[in-house]
CSV table of C-alpha atoms in Angstrom, one decimal:
chain,number,residue,atom,x,y,z
U,1,UNK,CA,16.2,2.4,17.1
U,2,UNK,CA,20.5,1.1,16.9
U,3,UNK,CA,22.2,-0.1,14.1
U,4,UNK,CA,22.3,-3.7,13.1
U,5,UNK,CA,24.2,-3.3,10.1
U,6,UNK,CA,26.5,-6.5,9.8
U,7,UNK,CA,28.4,-7.9,7.6
U,8,UNK,CA,28.7,-11.1,8.8
U,9,UNK,CA,26.8,-14.4,7.9
U,10,UNK,CA,23.2,-14.0,9.1
U,11,UNK,CA,22.2,-16.5,12.1
U,12,UNK,CA,18.6,-15.6,12.1
U,13,UNK,CA,15.7,-18.4,11.5
U,14,UNK,CA,13.5,-16.4,9.2
U,15,UNK,CA,10.4,-18.8,10.1
U,16,UNK,CA,10.6,-17.7,14.3
U,17,UNK,CA,11.5,-14.1,13.3
U,18,UNK,CA,7.9,-13.6,11.0
U,19,UNK,CA,6.3,-16.2,13.5
U,20,UNK,CA,5.0,-18.7,10.4
U,21,UNK,CA,5.1,-22.4,10.3
U,22,UNK,CA,5.1,-24.1,6.5
U,23,UNK,CA,2.7,-27.1,6.6
U,24,UNK,CA,3.0,-30.0,4.6
U,25,UNK,CA,0.3,-28.7,1.9
U,26,UNK,CA,2.7,-25.9,1.4
U,27,UNK,CA,0.4,-23.3,3.4
U,28,UNK,CA,1.5,-21.2,6.4
U,29,UNK,CA,0.2,-21.3,10.3
U,30,UNK,CA,0.2,-17.9,11.4
U,31,UNK,CA,0.7,-16.9,14.7
U,32,UNK,CA,-0.3,-13.0,15.4
U,33,UNK,CA,2.3,-10.3,15.4
U,34,UNK,CA,-0.1,-7.6,15.7
U,35,UNK,CA,-4.1,-7.7,16.9
U,36,UNK,CA,-6.9,-7.7,15.0
U,37,UNK,CA,-9.7,-4.7,15.0
U,38,UNK,CA,-13.0,-6.6,14.3
U,39,UNK,CA,-16.4,-4.6,13.1
U,40,UNK,CA,-17.9,-5.3,17.1
U,41,UNK,CA,-14.6,-3.3,18.6
U,42,UNK,CA,-16.3,-0.2,16.9
U,43,UNK,CA,-18.4,0.1,20.3
U,44,UNK,CA,-15.3,0.3,21.9
U,45,UNK,CA,-14.4,3.8,24.1
U,46,UNK,CA,-14.8,6.8,21.8
U,47,UNK,CA,-11.4,7.5,22.7
U,48,UNK,CA,-10.0,4.8,21.2
U,49,UNK,CA,-7.6,5.9,18.1
U,50,UNK,CA,-9.2,3.7,16.0
U,51,UNK,CA,-12.6,5.6,16.5
U,52,UNK,CA,-11.6,8.7,15.2
U,53,UNK,CA,-13.0,7.2,12.0
U,54,UNK,CA,-16.2,5.1,11.4
U,55,UNK,CA,-15.4,1.8,9.1
U,56,UNK,CA,-17.5,-0.7,8.1
U,57,UNK,CA,-16.5,-4.2,5.9
U,58,UNK,CA,-18.3,-5.1,2.3
U,59,UNK,CA,-17.6,-7.6,0.6
U,60,UNK,CA,-15.9,-7.7,-2.4
U,61,UNK,CA,-15.5,-11.2,-4.0
U,62,UNK,CA,-17.0,-13.7,-1.2
U,63,UNK,CA,-15.5,-16.6,-3.4
U,64,UNK,CA,-11.9,-15.3,-2.6
U,65,UNK,CA,-13.0,-14.3,0.9
U,66,UNK,CA,-11.7,-10.8,-0.2
U,67,UNK,CA,-13.6,-7.3,1.6
U,68,UNK,CA,-13.1,-4.1,2.0
U,69,UNK,CA,-13.1,-1.8,5.2
U,70,UNK,CA,-14.2,1.4,4.3
U,71,UNK,CA,-13.8,4.5,6.7
U,72,UNK,CA,-15.3,7.8,6.6
U,73,UNK,CA,-14.5,10.9,8.4
U,74,UNK,CA,-17.2,11.6,10.9
U,75,UNK,CA,-18.6,14.7,10.3
U,76,UNK,CA,-19.4,15.1,6.8
U,77,UNK,CA,-18.1,17.8,4.1
U,78,UNK,CA,-19.5,20.8,4.2
U,79,UNK,CA,-21.3,20.5,1.1
U,80,UNK,CA,-21.6,18.6,-2.1
U,81,UNK,CA,-18.9,21.1,-3.5
U,82,UNK,CA,-16.2,19.8,-1.3
U,83,UNK,CA,-16.2,16.5,-1.7
U,84,UNK,CA,-13.1,14.2,0.1
U,85,UNK,CA,-10.5,12.1,-1.8
U,86,UNK,CA,-10.7,8.5,-2.1
U,87,UNK,CA,-7.2,6.9,-0.9
U,88,UNK,CA,-7.7,2.7,-2.3
U,89,UNK,CA,-5.4,1.1,0.5
U,90,UNK,CA,-3.0,-1.8,0.8
U,91,UNK,CA,-1.2,-2.8,3.8
U,92,UNK,CA,2.0,-4.8,3.9
U,93,UNK,CA,3.8,-7.6,5.5
U,94,UNK,CA,5.3,-8.8,2.5
U,95,UNK,CA,2.6,-10.5,0.9
U,96,UNK,CA,2.4,-13.4,3.0
U,97,UNK,CA,1.5,-11.4,6.4
U,98,UNK,CA,-1.0,-9.3,8.2
U,99,UNK,CA,-4.4,-7.9,7.2
U,100,UNK,CA,-6.1,-4.9,6.8
U,101,UNK,CA,-8.0,-5.6,9.7
U,102,UNK,CA,-4.4,-5.8,11.4
U,103,UNK,CA,-4.0,-2.7,14.6
U,104,UNK,CA,-0.9,-0.6,13.1
U,105,UNK,CA,-2.9,-0.1,9.8
U,106,UNK,CA,-6.4,-0.3,11.0
U,107,UNK,CA,-5.6,2.9,12.9
U,108,UNK,CA,-3.0,4.1,10.5
U,109,UNK,CA,-6.5,4.1,7.9
U,110,UNK,CA,-8.4,5.6,10.4
U,111,UNK,CA,-6.6,8.5,11.2
U,112,UNK,CA,-6.2,9.3,7.3
U,113,UNK,CA,-9.4,9.7,7.0
U,114,UNK,CA,-9.8,12.1,9.7
U,115,UNK,CA,-6.7,13.9,9.4
U,116,UNK,CA,-6.3,14.3,5.3
U,117,UNK,CA,-9.7,14.0,5.4
U,118,UNK,CA,-10.5,11.6,2.9
U,119,UNK,CA,-12.3,8.8,2.6
U,120,UNK,CA,-10.1,5.6,2.8
U,121,UNK,CA,-11.0,2.1,1.1
U,122,UNK,CA,-8.6,-0.7,2.7
U,123,UNK,CA,-8.3,-4.2,1.2
U,124,UNK,CA,-8.3,-7.6,2.7
U,125,UNK,CA,-6.4,-9.1,-0.5
U,126,UNK,CA,-5.4,-13.0,-0.1
U,127,UNK,CA,-1.9,-13.8,0.9
U,128,UNK,CA,1.1,-16.2,-0.4
U,129,UNK,CA,2.0,-18.9,-0.4
U,130,UNK,CA,-2.0,-20.0,-0.7
U,131,UNK,CA,-2.3,-17.2,-3.1
U,132,UNK,CA,1.3,-16.3,-5.1
U,133,UNK,CA,1.5,-13.3,-6.8
U,134,UNK,CA,-0.1,-12.2,-9.1
U,135,UNK,CA,-3.1,-12.7,-6.8
U,136,UNK,CA,-2.9,-9.8,-4.1
U,137,UNK,CA,-2.7,-7.8,-7.8
U,138,UNK,CA,-5.9,-9.2,-9.3
U,139,UNK,CA,-7.8,-7.9,-6.1
U,140,UNK,CA,-6.0,-4.5,-6.6
U,141,UNK,CA,-7.5,-4.1,-9.5
U,142,UNK,CA,-10.5,-5.7,-8.7
U,143,UNK,CA,-11.2,-3.2,-6.1
U,144,UNK,CA,-10.4,-0.4,-8.6
U,145,UNK,CA,-12.8,-2.2,-10.6
U,146,UNK,CA,-15.9,-2.1,-7.8
U,147,UNK,CA,-15.3,1.7,-7.1
U,148,UNK,CA,-15.6,2.5,-10.7
U,149,UNK,CA,-18.7,0.6,-10.8
U,150,UNK,CA,-19.9,1.9,-7.4
U,151,UNK,CA,-19.0,5.6,-9.1
U,152,UNK,CA,-21.6,4.4,-12.1
U,153,UNK,CA,-24.4,3.6,-9.2
U,154,UNK,CA,-24.1,0.1,-10.8
U,155,UNK,CA,-26.3,-1.9,-8.6
U,156,UNK,CA,-26.4,1.1,-6.7
U,157,UNK,CA,-23.3,3.0,-4.6
U,158,UNK,CA,-22.2,2.3,-1.2
U,159,UNK,CA,-24.2,5.7,0.6
U,160,UNK,CA,-20.6,6.9,2.3
U,161,UNK,CA,-19.1,6.8,-0.9
U,162,UNK,CA,-21.9,8.6,-2.5
U,163,UNK,CA,-22.2,11.5,-0.1
U,164,UNK,CA,-18.2,11.9,0.6
U,165,UNK,CA,-16.3,11.1,-2.2
U,166,UNK,CA,-15.2,13.0,-5.4
U,167,UNK,CA,-13.9,10.1,-7.7
U,168,UNK,CA,-12.1,12.4,-9.6
U,169,UNK,CA,-9.7,12.6,-6.9
U,170,UNK,CA,-8.4,8.9,-6.0
U,171,UNK,CA,-5.3,7.6,-4.9
U,172,UNK,CA,-3.4,4.3,-4.6
U,173,UNK,CA,-1.4,3.8,-1.2
U,174,UNK,CA,0.8,1.1,1.1
U,175,UNK,CA,3.2,0.4,2.7
U,176,UNK,CA,6.0,-2.2,2.1
U,177,UNK,CA,4.3,-5.1,0.0
U,178,UNK,CA,1.2,-2.2,-0.2
U,179,UNK,CA,3.7,0.4,-1.8
U,180,UNK,CA,4.5,-2.6,-4.5
U,181,UNK,CA,0.7,-3.6,-5.3
U,182,UNK,CA,0.6,0.4,-5.7
U,183,UNK,CA,2.7,0.6,-7.6
U,184,UNK,CA,1.8,-3.0,-10.2
U,185,UNK,CA,-2.0,-2.2,-9.9
U,186,UNK,CA,-1.6,1.1,-11.3
U,187,UNK,CA,0.1,0.0,-14.4
U,188,UNK,CA,-2.8,-2.9,-14.4
U,189,UNK,CA,-5.0,0.3,-14.4
U,190,UNK,CA,-3.3,2.4,-17.4
U,191,UNK,CA,-4.7,-0.5,-19.9
U,192,UNK,CA,-8.5,-0.6,-18.5
U,193,UNK,CA,-11.0,2.7,-18.4
U,194,UNK,CA,-11.5,3.7,-15.4
U,195,UNK,CA,-14.0,6.8,-16.1
U,196,UNK,CA,-15.2,8.1,-14.1
U,197,UNK,CA,-13.3,7.4,-11.0
U,198,UNK,CA,-9.7,9.0,-12.0
U,199,UNK,CA,-6.3,8.2,-10.7
U,200,UNK,CA,-4.6,11.7,-9.5
U,201,UNK,CA,-1.4,9.9,-7.1
U,202,UNK,CA,0.6,6.7,-6.2
U,203,UNK,CA,1.8,7.1,-3.0
U,204,UNK,CA,4.4,4.5,-2.6
U,205,UNK,CA,5.9,4.4,1.2
U,206,UNK,CA,8.3,2.1,1.5
U,207,UNK,CA,8.1,-0.1,-1.3
U,208,UNK,CA,8.7,-3.9,-0.8
U,209,UNK,CA,10.8,-4.5,-4.1
U,210,UNK,CA,14.5,-6.8,-4.2
U,211,UNK,CA,16.5,-8.0,-6.9
U,212,UNK,CA,18.6,-11.7,-7.7
U,213,UNK,CA,22.4,-9.5,-6.8
U,214,UNK,CA,22.6,-7.8,-3.8
U,215,UNK,CA,22.0,-3.9,-3.2
U,216,UNK,CA,24.9,-2.5,-1.0
U,217,UNK,CA,22.0,-1.5,1.5
U,218,UNK,CA,20.4,-5.0,1.7
U,219,UNK,CA,24.5,-6.5,2.4
U,220,UNK,CA,25.0,-3.3,5.2
U,221,UNK,CA,21.6,-4.4,6.5
U,222,UNK,CA,22.1,-8.1,6.5
U,223,UNK,CA,21.1,-8.6,9.9
U,224,UNK,CA,19.1,-6.1,10.3
U,225,UNK,CA,16.1,-6.4,13.4
U,226,UNK,CA,13.2,-5.7,11.4
U,227,UNK,CA,13.9,-6.5,7.8
U,228,UNK,CA,16.8,-8.7,7.7
U,229,UNK,CA,18.0,-10.7,4.6
U,230,UNK,CA,16.8,-14.3,5.4
U,231,UNK,CA,13.7,-13.1,6.4
U,232,UNK,CA,13.4,-10.9,2.7
U,233,UNK,CA,14.9,-14.2,0.7
U,234,UNK,CA,12.2,-15.9,2.3
U,235,UNK,CA,9.3,-14.0,2.2
U,236,UNK,CA,10.3,-13.5,-1.7
U,237,UNK,CA,10.8,-16.8,-1.8
U,238,UNK,CA,6.9,-17.8,-1.0
U,239,UNK,CA,5.4,-14.9,-2.8
U,240,UNK,CA,6.5,-15.6,-6.1
U,241,UNK,CA,4.9,-17.7,-8.9
U,242,UNK,CA,6.6,-20.8,-8.6
U,243,UNK,CA,10.5,-21.1,-10.7
U,244,UNK,CA,10.4,-17.6,-10.4
U,245,UNK,CA,13.6,-15.7,-8.9
U,246,UNK,CA,13.9,-12.4,-7.6
U,247,UNK,CA,14.7,-10.6,-10.9
U,248,UNK,CA,11.2,-10.8,-11.5
U,249,UNK,CA,9.0,-8.0,-12.8
U,250,UNK,CA,6.8,-8.0,-9.9
U,251,UNK,CA,9.7,-8.0,-7.2
U,252,UNK,CA,12.5,-6.2,-9.8
U,253,UNK,CA,11.0,-4.2,-12.2
U,254,UNK,CA,13.6,-1.7,-12.5
U,255,UNK,CA,15.2,-4.8,-14.4
U,256,UNK,CA,12.0,-5.2,-16.7
U,257,UNK,CA,12.1,-5.4,-20.8
U,258,UNK,CA,11.6,-2.0,-22.4
U,259,UNK,CA,8.1,-2.5,-22.9
U,260,UNK,CA,7.1,-2.2,-19.4
U,261,UNK,CA,10.0,0.5,-19.0
U,262,UNK,CA,7.9,2.3,-21.3
U,263,UNK,CA,4.6,1.8,-19.5
U,264,UNK,CA,5.9,2.9,-16.4
U,265,UNK,CA,6.8,6.6,-17.7
U,266,UNK,CA,2.7,6.4,-18.3
U,267,UNK,CA,2.1,6.5,-14.6
U,268,UNK,CA,0.7,9.4,-12.3
U,269,UNK,CA,1.8,11.3,-10.1
U,270,UNK,CA,4.1,9.7,-7.4
U,271,UNK,CA,5.5,9.8,-3.7
U,272,UNK,CA,7.5,7.8,-3.0
U,273,UNK,CA,9.3,7.6,1.0
U,274,UNK,CA,12.2,5.5,2.2
U,275,UNK,CA,15.1,5.5,5.2
U,276,UNK,CA,18.1,5.2,5.2
U,277,UNK,CA,18.1,2.6,8.2
U,278,UNK,CA,15.7,0.7,5.8
U,279,UNK,CA,18.2,-2.8,3.8
U,280,UNK,CA,15.1,-1.7,0.8
U,281,UNK,CA,16.3,1.7,0.1
U,282,UNK,CA,18.5,1.2,-2.5
U,283,UNK,CA,16.0,-0.6,-4.9
U,284,UNK,CA,13.4,2.7,-3.6
U,285,UNK,CA,16.0,4.9,-4.7
U,286,UNK,CA,16.7,3.2,-8.2
U,287,UNK,CA,12.5,3.1,-8.7
U,288,UNK,CA,13.2,6.6,-8.6
U,289,UNK,CA,16.0,7.1,-10.6
U,290,UNK,CA,14.0,4.8,-13.5
U,291,UNK,CA,10.9,7.1,-12.8
U,292,UNK,CA,12.0,10.6,-13.5
U,293,UNK,CA,13.8,10.1,-16.7
U,294,UNK,CA,10.6,9.0,-18.0
U,295,UNK,CA,8.9,11.7,-17.5
U,296,UNK,CA,7.0,10.7,-14.1
U,297,UNK,CA,6.2,13.6,-11.6
U,298,UNK,CA,8.2,12.3,-8.5
U,299,UNK,CA,8.0,13.5,-4.9
U,300,UNK,CA,10.8,11.4,-3.8
U,301,UNK,CA,11.7,12.1,0.5
U,302,UNK,CA,14.4,10.1,1.8
U,303,UNK,CA,15.4,10.3,5.8
U,304,UNK,CA,18.6,9.9,7.1
U,305,UNK,CA,18.7,6.5,9.9
U,306,UNK,CA,15.1,4.7,10.3
U,307,UNK,CA,13.9,1.2,10.0
U,308,UNK,CA,11.6,-0.1,7.9
U,309,UNK,CA,8.3,0.3,9.2
U,310,UNK,CA,9.8,2.4,11.5
U,311,UNK,CA,6.0,4.8,10.9
U,312,UNK,CA,4.2,1.4,13.0
U,313,UNK,CA,7.2,1.7,16.2
U,314,UNK,CA,7.9,5.9,16.5
U,315,UNK,CA,5.0,8.3,16.6
U,316,UNK,CA,6.8,11.2,15.6
U,317,UNK,CA,7.6,9.3,12.4
U,318,UNK,CA,4.3,8.3,11.5
U,319,UNK,CA,3.2,12.0,12.4
U,320,UNK,CA,5.8,13.0,9.9
U,321,UNK,CA,4.9,10.7,7.2
U,322,UNK,CA,1.4,11.8,7.9
U,323,UNK,CA,2.4,15.0,7.1
U,324,UNK,CA,4.1,13.6,3.7
U,325,UNK,CA,1.2,12.3,2.7
U,326,UNK,CA,-1.7,15.2,2.9
U,327,UNK,CA,0.6,17.6,1.4
U,328,UNK,CA,0.8,15.2,-1.6
U,329,UNK,CA,-2.5,14.8,-1.7
U,330,UNK,CA,-3.4,18.2,-1.1
U,331,UNK,CA,-0.7,19.3,-4.2
U,332,UNK,CA,-2.5,16.5,-6.5
U,333,UNK,CA,-6.5,17.7,-5.6
U,334,UNK,CA,-5.2,21.3,-6.3
U,335,UNK,CA,-3.9,20.1,-9.5
U,336,UNK,CA,-7.0,18.4,-10.4
U,337,UNK,CA,-8.9,21.8,-9.4
U,338,UNK,CA,-7.0,24.3,-11.7
U,339,UNK,CA,-7.0,21.6,-14.5
U,340,UNK,CA,-10.8,21.3,-14.1
U,341,UNK,CA,-11.1,25.4,-14.0
U,342,UNK,CA,-8.8,25.9,-16.8
U,343,UNK,CA,-10.8,23.2,-19.2
U,344,UNK,CA,-14.0,25.8,-18.3
U,345,UNK,CA,-12.6,28.7,-18.9
U,346,UNK,CA,-12.2,27.7,-22.4
U,347,UNK,CA,-15.6,26.1,-23.1
């Protein structure tokens, strides 16, 4: 993609770019940027990318109209001793757009289920501004608690989870706004007894953070083709609580008080990925610089060039990201196996 950086005043209409119209009651009319994959599409040709894994939808909170799309590989693990990790996935879209059923996110989850392999749980969470933050975080935590209840066999465990999943090897994963959700859901989970579920890794691909003060990368890519500054400003204005600015901890946790930063030091292993052509790259680097000194084990992978959400547009970048995720998941799982073996040897 050609460099869209510019220091000129932005002339972009963010509503047109994002294909949204704000209604008199404050809600949005959204024109779909991506096609949606319904559960009936499972009957389509097996050569379709989305058919690499089996999938089904499970209600989470009918009152909030949230649900879970669950993916499993077509071939079960060779034995119960080789159960699979569980990836809890949050999609991107600036908290205001898209769905777990949107084609790029659906296909990516299906591919991860087969290639890692893993069971992938993708959350259909509530969008802003109809449901401003922290609604999406509440839905994410409710998902984690649903998984805990499944692991405890409360009112029965879903057959796919029971047969396939090792609940001691769970990950939170998301891109863009989904990466932001990974971060905040993980912080909340520190205060919850999730056992027997163990979250052993956080995967944040190009996580969506900003702040009141413009970063150099935001200024450099003010007219970026994918995420120009006016669109970024608009999405945050629609997503944050009424009256909050972009130094609110939901948007800019790096500017938060000491208590929150101390809590960040308790997070588990993290993979943070980014691209130099993303207007958000400076905030992503800043996140790593906050986490590492507090003792968090961070794998930071920042590539040159690219753009925000590049894995949606570039198959080679998507393949590279999948490899990074697989390497991270495999490493975290090996660590759990080693720790388990060491614990048994001391008994």
